[in-house]
């Protein structure tokens, strides 16, 4: 990959109280979603991801490192949450600069 680009991705659930009220089927989709993005952390495409407990309505975020916008869109489209048909959506926002902590260990 040449100079990587970074994007902040926000996964918006189908309803504002989703984190507290998800059904068993929705929980299964979310487990697949977490497994998917955990794999992307392992491959280096995702820098970090996780849920945000916003009192106005929870959502998920990820910081993604890719070569171009098409790559992050393909990652979004392959996300089990998006493929579920349950009404999730994504915001994809470019990050012109990302400052990170040095590796530990």
PDB file of N, CA and C in Angstrom:
ATOM      1  N   UNK A   1       0.860  -1.179   0.000  1.00  0.00           N
ATOM      2  CA  UNK A   1       0.000   0.000   0.000  1.00  0.00           C
ATOM      3  C   UNK A   1       0.896   1.228   0.000  1.00  0.00           C
ATOM      4  N   UNK A   2       0.573   2.184  -0.864  1.00  0.00           N
ATOM      5  CA  UNK A   2       1.287   3.457  -0.828  1.00  0.00           C
ATOM      6  C   UNK A   2       0.881   4.175   0.450  1.00  0.00           C
ATOM      7  N   UNK A   3       0.939   5.467   0.456  1.00  0.00           N
ATOM      8  CA  UNK A   3       0.552   6.209   1.650  1.00  0.00           C
ATOM      9  C   UNK A   3      -0.889   5.869   2.010  1.00  0.00           C
ATOM     10  N   UNK A   4      -1.097   5.315   3.198  1.00  0.00           N
ATOM     11  CA  UNK A   4      -2.470   4.924   3.545  1.00  0.00           C
ATOM     12  C   UNK A   4      -3.348   6.134   3.827  1.00  0.00           C
ATOM     13  N   UNK A   5      -4.627   5.949   3.611  1.00  0.00           N
ATOM     14  CA  UNK A   5      -5.635   6.934   3.972  1.00  0.00           C
ATOM     15  C   UNK A   5      -6.377   6.403   5.192  1.00  0.00           C
ATOM     16  N   UNK A   6      -6.857   7.297   6.011  1.00  0.00           N
ATOM     17  CA  UNK A   6      -7.595   6.921   7.211  1.00  0.00           C
ATOM     18  C   UNK A   6      -9.011   7.473   7.125  1.00  0.00           C
ATOM     19  N   UNK A   7      -9.941   6.687   7.632  1.00  0.00           N
ATOM     20  CA  UNK A   7     -11.350   7.081   7.658  1.00  0.00           C
ATOM     21  C   UNK A   7     -11.928   6.753   9.026  1.00  0.00           C
ATOM     22  N   UNK A   8     -12.783   7.623   9.517  1.00  0.00           N
ATOM     23  CA  UNK A   8     -13.600   7.335  10.675  1.00  0.00           C
ATOM     24  C   UNK A   8     -14.924   6.800  10.146  1.00  0.00           C
ATOM     25  N   UNK A   9     -15.260   5.607  10.560  1.00  0.00           N
ATOM     26  CA  UNK A   9     -16.529   5.006  10.152  1.00  0.00           C
ATOM     27  C   UNK A   9     -17.434   4.925  11.367  1.00  0.00           C
ATOM     28  N   UNK A  10     -18.679   5.291  11.160  1.00  0.00           N
ATOM     29  CA  UNK A  10     -19.663   5.221  12.248  1.00  0.00           C
ATOM     30  C   UNK A  10     -20.794   4.320  11.785  1.00  0.00           C
ATOM     31  N   UNK A  11     -20.996   3.229  12.522  1.00  0.00           N
ATOM     32  CA  UNK A  11     -22.103   2.318  12.254  1.00  0.00           C
ATOM     33  C   UNK A  11     -23.313   2.790  13.049  1.00  0.00           C
ATOM     34  N   UNK A  12     -24.357   3.142  12.334  1.00  0.00           N
ATOM     35  CA  UNK A  12     -25.588   3.620  12.961  1.00  0.00           C
ATOM     36  C   UNK A  12     -26.587   2.473  13.015  1.00  0.00           C
ATOM     37  N   UNK A  13     -27.066   2.144  14.209  1.00  0.00           N
ATOM     38  CA  UNK A  13     -28.004   1.030  14.346  1.00  0.00           C
ATOM     39  C   UNK A  13     -29.401   1.432  13.868  1.00  0.00           C
ATOM     40  N   UNK A  14     -30.278   0.445  13.757  1.00  0.00           N
ATOM     41  CA  UNK A  14     -31.621   0.729  13.233  1.00  0.00           C
ATOM     42  C   UNK A  14     -32.520   1.525  14.189  1.00  0.00           C
ATOM     43  N   UNK A  15     -32.135   1.637  15.453  1.00  0.00           N
ATOM     44  CA  UNK A  15     -32.920   2.436  16.414  1.00  0.00           C
ATOM     45  C   UNK A  15     -31.995   2.930  17.525  1.00  0.00           C
ATOM     46  N   UNK A  16     -32.369   4.033  18.166  1.00  0.00           N
ATOM     47  CA  UNK A  16     -31.488   4.678  19.140  1.00  0.00           C
ATOM     48  C   UNK A  16     -31.237   3.830  20.384  1.00  0.00           C
ATOM     49  N   UNK A  17     -32.173   2.972  20.762  1.00  0.00           N
ATOM     50  CA  UNK A  17     -31.983   2.140  21.956  1.00  0.00           C
ATOM     51  C   UNK A  17     -31.487   0.730  21.623  1.00  0.00           C
ATOM     52  N   UNK A  18     -30.903   0.573  20.449  1.00  0.00           N
ATOM     53  CA  UNK A  18     -30.490  -0.742  19.952  1.00  0.00           C
ATOM     54  C   UNK A  18     -29.593  -1.489  20.933  1.00  0.00           C
ATOM     55  N   UNK A  19     -28.617  -0.798  21.510  1.00  0.00           N
ATOM     56  CA  UNK A  19     -27.658  -1.471  22.395  1.00  0.00           C
ATOM     57  C   UNK A  19     -28.355  -2.117  23.583  1.00  0.00           C
ATOM     58  N   UNK A  20     -29.437  -1.541  24.040  1.00  0.00           N
ATOM     59  CA  UNK A  20     -30.150  -2.076  25.204  1.00  0.00           C
ATOM     60  C   UNK A  20     -31.275  -3.032  24.839  1.00  0.00           C
ATOM     61  N   UNK A  21     -31.737  -2.977  23.594  1.00  0.00           N
ATOM     62  CA  UNK A  21     -32.942  -3.732  23.243  1.00  0.00           C
ATOM     63  C   UNK A  21     -32.745  -4.740  22.118  1.00  0.00           C
ATOM     64  N   UNK A  22     -31.505  -5.011  21.722  1.00  0.00           N
ATOM     65  CA  UNK A  22     -31.324  -5.909  20.579  1.00  0.00           C
ATOM     66  C   UNK A  22     -31.885  -7.297  20.874  1.00  0.00           C
ATOM     67  N   UNK A  23     -32.461  -7.873  19.850  1.00  0.00           N
ATOM     68  CA  UNK A  23     -33.035  -9.214  19.933  1.00  0.00           C
ATOM     69  C   UNK A  23     -31.921 -10.252  19.829  1.00  0.00           C
ATOM     70  N   UNK A  24     -32.268 -11.505  20.049  1.00  0.00           N
ATOM     71  CA  UNK A  24     -31.288 -12.582  19.917  1.00  0.00           C
ATOM     72  C   UNK A  24     -30.732 -12.629  18.497  1.00  0.00           C
ATOM     73  N   UNK A  25     -31.578 -12.435  17.505  1.00  0.00           N
ATOM     74  CA  UNK A  25     -31.119 -12.448  16.110  1.00  0.00           C
ATOM     75  C   UNK A  25     -30.183 -11.270  15.842  1.00  0.00           C
ATOM     76  N   UNK A  26     -30.519 -10.105  16.385  1.00  0.00           N
ATOM     77  CA  UNK A  26     -29.658  -8.934  16.213  1.00  0.00           C
ATOM     78  C   UNK A  26     -28.322  -9.142  16.934  1.00  0.00           C
ATOM     79  N   UNK A  27     -28.355  -9.780  18.087  1.00  0.00           N
ATOM     80  CA  UNK A  27     -27.125 -10.060  18.834  1.00  0.00           C
ATOM     81  C   UNK A  27     -26.209 -10.976  18.016  1.00  0.00           C
ATOM     82  N   UNK A  28     -26.798 -11.946  17.330  1.00  0.00           N
ATOM     83  CA  UNK A  28     -26.019 -12.838  16.472  1.00  0.00           C
ATOM     84  C   UNK A  28     -25.347 -12.054  15.354  1.00  0.00           C
ATOM     85  N   UNK A  29     -26.079 -11.119  14.754  1.00  0.00           N
ATOM     86  CA  UNK A  29     -25.506 -10.264  13.705  1.00  0.00           C
ATOM     87  C   UNK A  29     -24.371  -9.431  14.284  1.00  0.00           C
ATOM     88  N   UNK A  30     -24.543  -8.895  15.471  1.00  0.00           N
ATOM     89  CA  UNK A  30     -23.506  -8.068  16.068  1.00  0.00           C
ATOM     90  C   UNK A  30     -22.265  -8.895  16.416  1.00  0.00           C
ATOM     91  N   UNK A  31     -22.450 -10.132  16.829  1.00  0.00           N
ATOM     92  CA  UNK A  31     -21.298 -10.997  17.085  1.00  0.00           C
ATOM     93  C   UNK A  31     -20.511 -11.237  15.795  1.00  0.00           C
ATOM     94  N   UNK A  32     -21.219 -11.436  14.687  1.00  0.00           N
ATOM     95  CA  UNK A  32     -20.553 -11.607  13.393  1.00  0.00           C
ATOM     96  C   UNK A  32     -19.854 -10.307  12.980  1.00  0.00           C
ATOM     97  N   UNK A  33     -20.486  -9.175  13.252  1.00  0.00           N
ATOM     98  CA  UNK A  33     -19.904  -7.851  12.964  1.00  0.00           C
ATOM     99  C   UNK A  33     -18.593  -7.675  13.735  1.00  0.00           C
ATOM    100  N   UNK A  34     -18.591  -8.015  15.022  1.00  0.00           N
ATOM    101  CA  UNK A  34     -17.379  -7.889  15.844  1.00  0.00           C
ATOM    102  C   UNK A  34     -16.289  -8.827  15.330  1.00  0.00           C
ATOM    103  N   UNK A  35     -16.645 -10.049  14.987  1.00  0.00           N
ATOM    104  CA  UNK A  35     -15.661 -10.993  14.457  1.00  0.00           C
ATOM    105  C   UNK A  35     -15.068 -10.469  13.146  1.00  0.00           C
ATOM    106  N   UNK A  36     -15.919  -9.914  12.298  1.00  0.00           N
ATOM    107  CA  UNK A  36     -15.464  -9.358  11.014  1.00  0.00           C
ATOM    108  C   UNK A  36     -14.422  -8.269  11.244  1.00  0.00           C
ATOM    109  N   UNK A  37     -14.751  -7.292  12.103  1.00  0.00           N
ATOM    110  CA  UNK A  37     -13.831  -6.178  12.316  1.00  0.00           C
ATOM    111  C   UNK A  37     -12.617  -6.587  13.133  1.00  0.00           C
ATOM    112  N   UNK A  38     -12.731  -7.580  13.986  1.00  0.00           N
ATOM    113  CA  UNK A  38     -11.563  -8.102  14.699  1.00  0.00           C
ATOM    114  C   UNK A  38     -10.555  -8.644  13.689  1.00  0.00           C
ATOM    115  N   UNK A  39     -11.046  -9.331  12.671  1.00  0.00           N
ATOM    116  CA  UNK A  39     -10.172  -9.808  11.603  1.00  0.00           C
ATOM    117  C   UNK A  39      -9.499  -8.670  10.860  1.00  0.00           C
ATOM    118  N   UNK A  40     -10.217  -7.567  10.690  1.00  0.00           N
ATOM    119  CA  UNK A  40      -9.644  -6.410   9.978  1.00  0.00           C
ATOM    120  C   UNK A  40      -8.584  -5.716  10.834  1.00  0.00           C
ATOM    121  N   UNK A  41      -8.715  -5.775  12.160  1.00  0.00           N
ATOM    122  CA  UNK A  41      -7.640  -5.266  13.027  1.00  0.00           C
ATOM    123  C   UNK A  41      -6.409  -6.150  12.836  1.00  0.00           C
ATOM    124  N   UNK A  42      -6.629  -7.459  12.796  1.00  0.00           N
ATOM    125  CA  UNK A  42      -5.519  -8.387  12.598  1.00  0.00           C
ATOM    126  C   UNK A  42      -4.792  -8.181  11.282  1.00  0.00           C
ATOM    127  N   UNK A  43      -5.521  -7.807  10.242  1.00  0.00           N
ATOM    128  CA  UNK A  43      -4.907  -7.591   8.931  1.00  0.00           C
ATOM    129  C   UNK A  43      -4.313  -6.190   8.792  1.00  0.00           C
ATOM    130  N   UNK A  44      -4.593  -5.307   9.744  1.00  0.00           N
ATOM    131  CA  UNK A  44      -4.086  -3.938   9.688  1.00  0.00           C
ATOM    132  C   UNK A  44      -5.003  -2.956   8.986  1.00  0.00           C
ATOM    133  N   UNK A  45      -6.128  -3.425   8.449  1.00  0.00           N
ATOM    134  CA  UNK A  45      -7.042  -2.497   7.777  1.00  0.00           C
ATOM    135  C   UNK A  45      -7.813  -1.639   8.774  1.00  0.00           C
ATOM    136  N   UNK A  46      -8.050  -2.174   9.950  1.00  0.00           N
ATOM    137  CA  UNK A  46      -8.710  -1.397  11.003  1.00  0.00           C
ATOM    138  C   UNK A  46      -7.680  -1.097  12.087  1.00  0.00           C
ATOM    139  N   UNK A  47      -7.604   0.166  12.479  1.00  0.00           N
ATOM    140  CA  UNK A  47      -6.704   0.588  13.542  1.00  0.00           C
ATOM    141  C   UNK A  47      -7.349   0.303  14.892  1.00  0.00           C
ATOM    142  N   UNK A  48      -8.639   0.585  14.990  1.00  0.00           N
ATOM    143  CA  UNK A  48      -9.397   0.372  16.227  1.00  0.00           C
ATOM    144  C   UNK A  48     -10.880   0.405  15.880  1.00  0.00           C
ATOM    145  N   UNK A  49     -11.687  -0.250  16.727  1.00  0.00           N
ATOM    146  CA  UNK A  49     -13.141  -0.166  16.560  1.00  0.00           C
ATOM    147  C   UNK A  49     -13.795  -0.493  17.896  1.00  0.00           C
ATOM    148  N   UNK A  50     -15.060  -0.084  18.038  1.00  0.00           N
ATOM    149  CA  UNK A  50     -15.804  -0.414  19.246  1.00  0.00           C
ATOM    150  C   UNK A  50     -17.080   0.393  19.360  1.00  0.00           C
ATOM    151  N   UNK A  51     -17.904   0.004  20.348  1.00  0.00           N
ATOM    152  CA  UNK A  51     -19.167   0.709  20.551  1.00  0.00           C
ATOM    153  C   UNK A  51     -18.966   2.020  21.311  1.00  0.00           C
ATOM    154  N   UNK A  52     -19.877   2.950  21.071  1.00  0.00           N
ATOM    155  CA  UNK A  52     -19.897   4.226  21.779  1.00  0.00           C
ATOM    156  C   UNK A  52     -21.239   4.316  22.503  1.00  0.00           C
ATOM    157  N   UNK A  53     -21.191   4.447  23.821  1.00  0.00           N
ATOM    158  CA  UNK A  53     -22.411   4.507  24.630  1.00  0.00           C
ATOM    159  C   UNK A  53     -22.869   5.952  24.762  1.00  0.00           C
ATOM    160  N   UNK A  54     -23.307   6.524  23.666  1.00  0.00           N
ATOM    161  CA  UNK A  54     -23.805   7.898  23.638  1.00  0.00           C
ATOM    162  C   UNK A  54     -25.200   7.904  24.272  1.00  0.00           C
ATOM    163  N   UNK A  55     -25.445   8.753  25.281  1.00  0.00           N
ATOM    164  CA  UNK A  55     -26.773   8.790  25.909  1.00  0.00           C
ATOM    165  C   UNK A  55     -27.905   9.088  24.921  1.00  0.00           C
ATOM    166  N   UNK A  56     -27.586   9.753  23.822  1.00  0.00           N
ATOM    167  CA  UNK A  56     -28.610  10.064  22.816  1.00  0.00           C
ATOM    168  C   UNK A  56     -28.890   8.872  21.898  1.00  0.00           C
ATOM    169  N   UNK A  57     -28.086   7.851  21.999  1.00  0.00           N
ATOM    170  CA  UNK A  57     -28.240   6.661  21.162  1.00  0.00           C
ATOM    171  C   UNK A  57     -26.878   6.117  20.780  1.00  0.00           C
ATOM    172  N   UNK A  58     -26.623   4.881  21.147  1.00  0.00           N
ATOM    173  CA  UNK A  58     -25.324   4.274  20.899  1.00  0.00           C
ATOM    174  C   UNK A  58     -25.078   4.020  19.418  1.00  0.00           C
ATOM    175  N   UNK A  59     -23.817   3.864  19.088  1.00  0.00           N
ATOM    176  CA  UNK A  59     -23.390   3.547  17.723  1.00  0.00           C
ATOM    177  C   UNK A  59     -22.003   2.936  17.820  1.00  0.00           C
ATOM    178  N   UNK A  60     -21.471   2.488  16.712  1.00  0.00           N
ATOM    179  CA  UNK A  60     -20.130   1.940  16.680  1.00  0.00           C
ATOM    180  C   UNK A  60     -19.223   2.817  15.847  1.00  0.00           C
ATOM    181  N   UNK A  61     -17.933   2.817  16.195  1.00  0.00           N
ATOM    182  CA  UNK A  61     -16.967   3.548  15.388  1.00  0.00           C
ATOM    183  C   UNK A  61     -15.795   2.644  15.039  1.00  0.00           C
ATOM    184  N   UNK A  62     -15.143   2.984  13.954  1.00  0.00           N
ATOM    185  CA  UNK A  62     -13.907   2.332  13.577  1.00  0.00           C
ATOM    186  C   UNK A  62     -13.007   3.334  12.907  1.00  0.00           C
ATOM    187  N   UNK A  63     -11.723   3.191  13.125  1.00  0.00           N
ATOM    188  CA  UNK A  63     -10.728   3.964  12.387  1.00  0.00           C
ATOM    189  C   UNK A  63     -10.085   2.982  11.428  1.00  0.00           C
ATOM    190  N   UNK A  64     -10.214   3.274  10.149  1.00  0.00           N
ATOM    191  CA  UNK A  64      -9.854   2.339   9.094  1.00  0.00           C
ATOM    192  C   UNK A  64      -8.684   2.897   8.288  1.00  0.00           C
ATOM    193  N   UNK A  65      -7.714   2.020   7.971  1.00  0.00           N
ATOM    194  CA  UNK A  65      -6.522   2.387   7.189  1.00  0.00           C
ATOM    195  C   UNK A  65      -6.586   1.620   5.865  1.00  0.00           C
ATOM    196  N   UNK A  66      -6.726   2.350   4.769  1.00  0.00           N
ATOM    197  CA  UNK A  66      -6.888   1.728   3.449  1.00  0.00           C
ATOM    198  C   UNK A  66      -6.152   2.550   2.388  1.00  0.00           C
ATOM    199  N   UNK A  67      -6.171   2.036   1.168  1.00  0.00           N
ATOM    200  CA  UNK A  67      -5.514   2.720   0.057  1.00  0.00           C
ATOM    201  C   UNK A  67      -6.387   3.802  -0.565  1.00  0.00           C
ATOM    202  N   UNK A  68      -7.730   3.595  -0.528  1.00  0.00           N
ATOM    203  CA  UNK A  68      -8.621   4.565  -1.158  1.00  0.00           C
ATOM    204  C   UNK A  68     -10.052   4.387  -0.651  1.00  0.00           C
ATOM    205  N   UNK A  69     -10.903   5.312  -1.031  1.00  0.00           N
ATOM    206  CA  UNK A  69     -12.299   5.304  -0.594  1.00  0.00           C
ATOM    207  C   UNK A  69     -13.009   4.025  -1.017  1.00  0.00           C
ATOM    208  N   UNK A  70     -12.723   3.534  -2.212  1.00  0.00           N
ATOM    209  CA  UNK A  70     -13.390   2.302  -2.680  1.00  0.00           C
ATOM    210  C   UNK A  70     -13.125   1.134  -1.747  1.00  0.00           C
ATOM    211  N   UNK A  71     -11.923   1.073  -1.184  1.00  0.00           N
ATOM    212  CA  UNK A  71     -11.586  -0.033  -0.275  1.00  0.00           C
ATOM    213  C   UNK A  71     -12.409   0.047   1.012  1.00  0.00           C
ATOM    214  N   UNK A  72     -12.556   1.236   1.573  1.00  0.00           N
ATOM    215  CA  UNK A  72     -13.345   1.344   2.803  1.00  0.00           C
ATOM    216  C   UNK A  72     -14.827   1.089   2.502  1.00  0.00           C
ATOM    217  N   UNK A  73     -15.292   1.490   1.335  1.00  0.00           N
ATOM    218  CA  UNK A  73     -16.679   1.190   0.955  1.00  0.00           C
ATOM    219  C   UNK A  73     -16.890  -0.314   0.797  1.00  0.00           C
ATOM    220  N   UNK A  74     -15.905  -1.013   0.250  1.00  0.00           N
ATOM    221  CA  UNK A  74     -16.007  -2.473   0.113  1.00  0.00           C
ATOM    222  C   UNK A  74     -16.012  -3.140   1.484  1.00  0.00           C
ATOM    223  N   UNK A  75     -15.204  -2.642   2.421  1.00  0.00           N
ATOM    224  CA  UNK A  75     -15.212  -3.174   3.788  1.00  0.00           C
ATOM    225  C   UNK A  75     -16.584  -2.969   4.427  1.00  0.00           C
ATOM    226  N   UNK A  76     -17.135  -1.792   4.254  1.00  0.00           N
ATOM    227  CA  UNK A  76     -18.487  -1.510   4.776  1.00  0.00           C
ATOM    228  C   UNK A  76     -19.502  -2.477   4.186  1.00  0.00           C
ATOM    229  N   UNK A  77     -19.469  -2.636   2.877  1.00  0.00           N
ATOM    230  CA  UNK A  77     -20.467  -3.467   2.203  1.00  0.00           C
ATOM    231  C   UNK A  77     -20.380  -4.932   2.617  1.00  0.00           C
ATOM    232  N   UNK A  78     -19.192  -5.393   2.998  1.00  0.00           N
ATOM    233  CA  UNK A  78     -19.008  -6.786   3.407  1.00  0.00           C
ATOM    234  C   UNK A  78     -19.301  -7.008   4.895  1.00  0.00           C
ATOM    235  N   UNK A  79     -19.541  -5.942   5.633  1.00  0.00           N
ATOM    236  CA  UNK A  79     -19.830  -6.050   7.065  1.00  0.00           C
ATOM    237  C   UNK A  79     -21.135  -6.824   7.264  1.00  0.00           C
ATOM    238  N   UNK A  80     -21.132  -7.859   8.103  1.00  0.00           N
ATOM    239  CA  UNK A  80     -22.364  -8.617   8.356  1.00  0.00           C
ATOM    240  C   UNK A  80     -23.533  -7.745   8.827  1.00  0.00           C
ATOM    241  N   UNK A  81     -23.252  -6.653   9.521  1.00  0.00           N
ATOM    242  CA  UNK A  81     -24.336  -5.758   9.937  1.00  0.00           C
ATOM    243  C   UNK A  81     -25.031  -5.158   8.723  1.00  0.00           C
ATOM    244  N   UNK A  82     -24.240  -4.760   7.723  1.00  0.00           N
ATOM    245  CA  UNK A  82     -24.826  -4.178   6.513  1.00  0.00           C
ATOM    246  C   UNK A  82     -25.518  -5.238   5.668  1.00  0.00           C
ATOM    247  N   UNK A  83     -24.990  -6.428   5.648  1.00  0.00           N
ATOM    248  CA  UNK A  83     -25.574  -7.506   4.855  1.00  0.00           C
ATOM    249  C   UNK A  83     -26.824  -8.093   5.502  1.00  0.00           C
ATOM    250  N   UNK A  84     -27.069  -7.774   6.763  1.00  0.00           N
ATOM    251  CA  UNK A  84     -28.185  -8.371   7.508  1.00  0.00           C
ATOM    252  C   UNK A  84     -29.553  -7.893   7.042  1.00  0.00           C
ATOM    253  N   UNK A  85     -29.627  -6.714   6.429  1.00  0.00           N
ATOM    254  CA  UNK A  85     -30.921  -6.169   6.041  1.00  0.00           C
ATOM    255  C   UNK A  85     -31.729  -5.636   7.212  1.00  0.00           C
ATOM    256  N   UNK A  86     -31.077  -5.412   8.353  1.00  0.00           N
ATOM    257  CA  UNK A  86     -31.781  -4.969   9.560  1.00  0.00           C
ATOM    258  C   UNK A  86     -31.901  -3.454   9.687  1.00  0.00           C
ATOM    259  N   UNK A  87     -31.344  -2.713   8.736  1.00  0.00           N
ATOM    260  CA  UNK A  87     -31.503  -1.257   8.771  1.00  0.00           C
ATOM    261  C   UNK A  87     -30.306  -0.491   9.289  1.00  0.00           C
ATOM    262  N   UNK A  88     -29.139  -1.120   9.360  1.00  0.00           N
ATOM    263  CA  UNK A  88     -27.931  -0.401   9.749  1.00  0.00           C
ATOM    264  C   UNK A  88     -27.495   0.518   8.615  1.00  0.00           C
ATOM    265  N   UNK A  89     -26.766   1.575   8.966  1.00  0.00           N
ATOM    266  CA  UNK A  89     -26.159   2.438   7.958  1.00  0.00           C
ATOM    267  C   UNK A  89     -24.794   2.885   8.466  1.00  0.00           C
ATOM    268  N   UNK A  90     -23.993   3.430   7.579  1.00  0.00           N
ATOM    269  CA  UNK A  90     -22.634   3.876   7.895  1.00  0.00           C
ATOM    270  C   UNK A  90     -22.456   5.324   7.491  1.00  0.00           C
ATOM    271  N   UNK A  91     -21.712   6.054   8.294  1.00  0.00           N
ATOM    272  CA  UNK A  91     -21.097   7.314   7.889  1.00  0.00           C
ATOM    273  C   UNK A  91     -19.629   6.994   7.653  1.00  0.00           C
ATOM    274  N   UNK A  92     -19.068   7.431   6.550  1.00  0.00           N
ATOM    275  CA  UNK A  92     -17.647   7.263   6.259  1.00  0.00           C
ATOM    276  C   UNK A  92     -17.061   8.656   6.099  1.00  0.00           C
ATOM    277  N   UNK A  93     -16.150   9.013   6.996  1.00  0.00           N
ATOM    278  CA  UNK A  93     -15.597  10.362   7.038  1.00  0.00           C
ATOM    279  C   UNK A  93     -14.074  10.316   6.913  1.00  0.00           C
ATOM    280  N   UNK A  94     -13.511  11.026   5.943  1.00  0.00           N
ATOM    281  CA  UNK A  94     -12.050  11.021   5.796  1.00  0.00           C
ATOM    282  C   UNK A  94     -11.375  11.735   6.959  1.00  0.00           C
ATOM    283  N   UNK A  95     -10.217  11.232   7.335  1.00  0.00           N
ATOM    284  CA  UNK A  95      -9.385  11.848   8.367  1.00  0.00           C
ATOM    285  C   UNK A  95      -8.109  12.344   7.670  1.00  0.00           C
ATOM    286  N   UNK A  96      -7.981  13.634   7.438  1.00  0.00           N
ATOM    287  CA  UNK A  96      -6.817  14.139   6.710  1.00  0.00           C
ATOM    288  C   UNK A  96      -5.482  13.825   7.378  1.00  0.00           C
ATOM    289  N   UNK A  97      -5.514  13.616   8.693  1.00  0.00           N
ATOM    290  CA  UNK A  97      -4.283  13.310   9.427  1.00  0.00           C
ATOM    291  C   UNK A  97      -4.656  12.447  10.621  1.00  0.00           C
ATOM    292  N   UNK A  98      -3.801  11.492  10.949  1.00  0.00           N
ATOM    293  CA  UNK A  98      -4.016  10.663  12.135  1.00  0.00           C
ATOM    294  C   UNK A  98      -2.707  10.582  12.895  1.00  0.00           C
ATOM    295  N   UNK A  99      -2.741  10.960  14.163  1.00  0.00           N
ATOM    296  CA  UNK A  99      -1.583  10.865  15.039  1.00  0.00           C
ATOM    297  C   UNK A  99      -1.849   9.678  15.956  1.00  0.00           C
ATOM    298  N   UNK A 100      -0.895   8.758  16.029  1.00  0.00           N
ATOM    299  CA  UNK A 100      -1.081   7.566  16.853  1.00  0.00           C
ATOM    300  C   UNK A 100       0.048   7.449  17.867  1.00  0.00           C
ATOM    301  N   UNK A 101      -0.227   6.690  18.901  1.00  0.00           N
ATOM    302  CA  UNK A 101       0.793   6.387  19.894  1.00  0.00           C
ATOM    303  C   UNK A 101       1.798   5.399  19.288  1.00  0.00           C
ATOM    304  N   UNK A 102       3.035   5.434  19.737  1.00  0.00           N
ATOM    305  CA  UNK A 102       4.005   4.459  19.232  1.00  0.00           C
ATOM    306  C   UNK A 102       3.632   3.056  19.733  1.00  0.00           C
ATOM    307  N   UNK A 103       4.031   2.038  18.979  1.00  0.00           N
ATOM    308  CA  UNK A 103       3.741   0.667  19.437  1.00  0.00           C
ATOM    309  C   UNK A 103       4.355   0.413  20.802  1.00  0.00           C
ATOM    310  N   UNK A 104       3.672  -0.362  21.611  1.00  0.00           N
ATOM    311  CA  UNK A 104       4.198  -0.718  22.929  1.00  0.00           C
ATOM    312  C   UNK A 104       4.746  -2.138  22.893  1.00  0.00           C
ATOM    313  N   UNK A 105       5.614  -2.429  23.828  1.00  0.00           N
ATOM    314  CA  UNK A 105       6.112  -3.803  23.950  1.00  0.00           C
ATOM    315  C   UNK A 105       7.419  -4.026  23.442  1.00  0.00           C
TER     316      UNK A 105
END
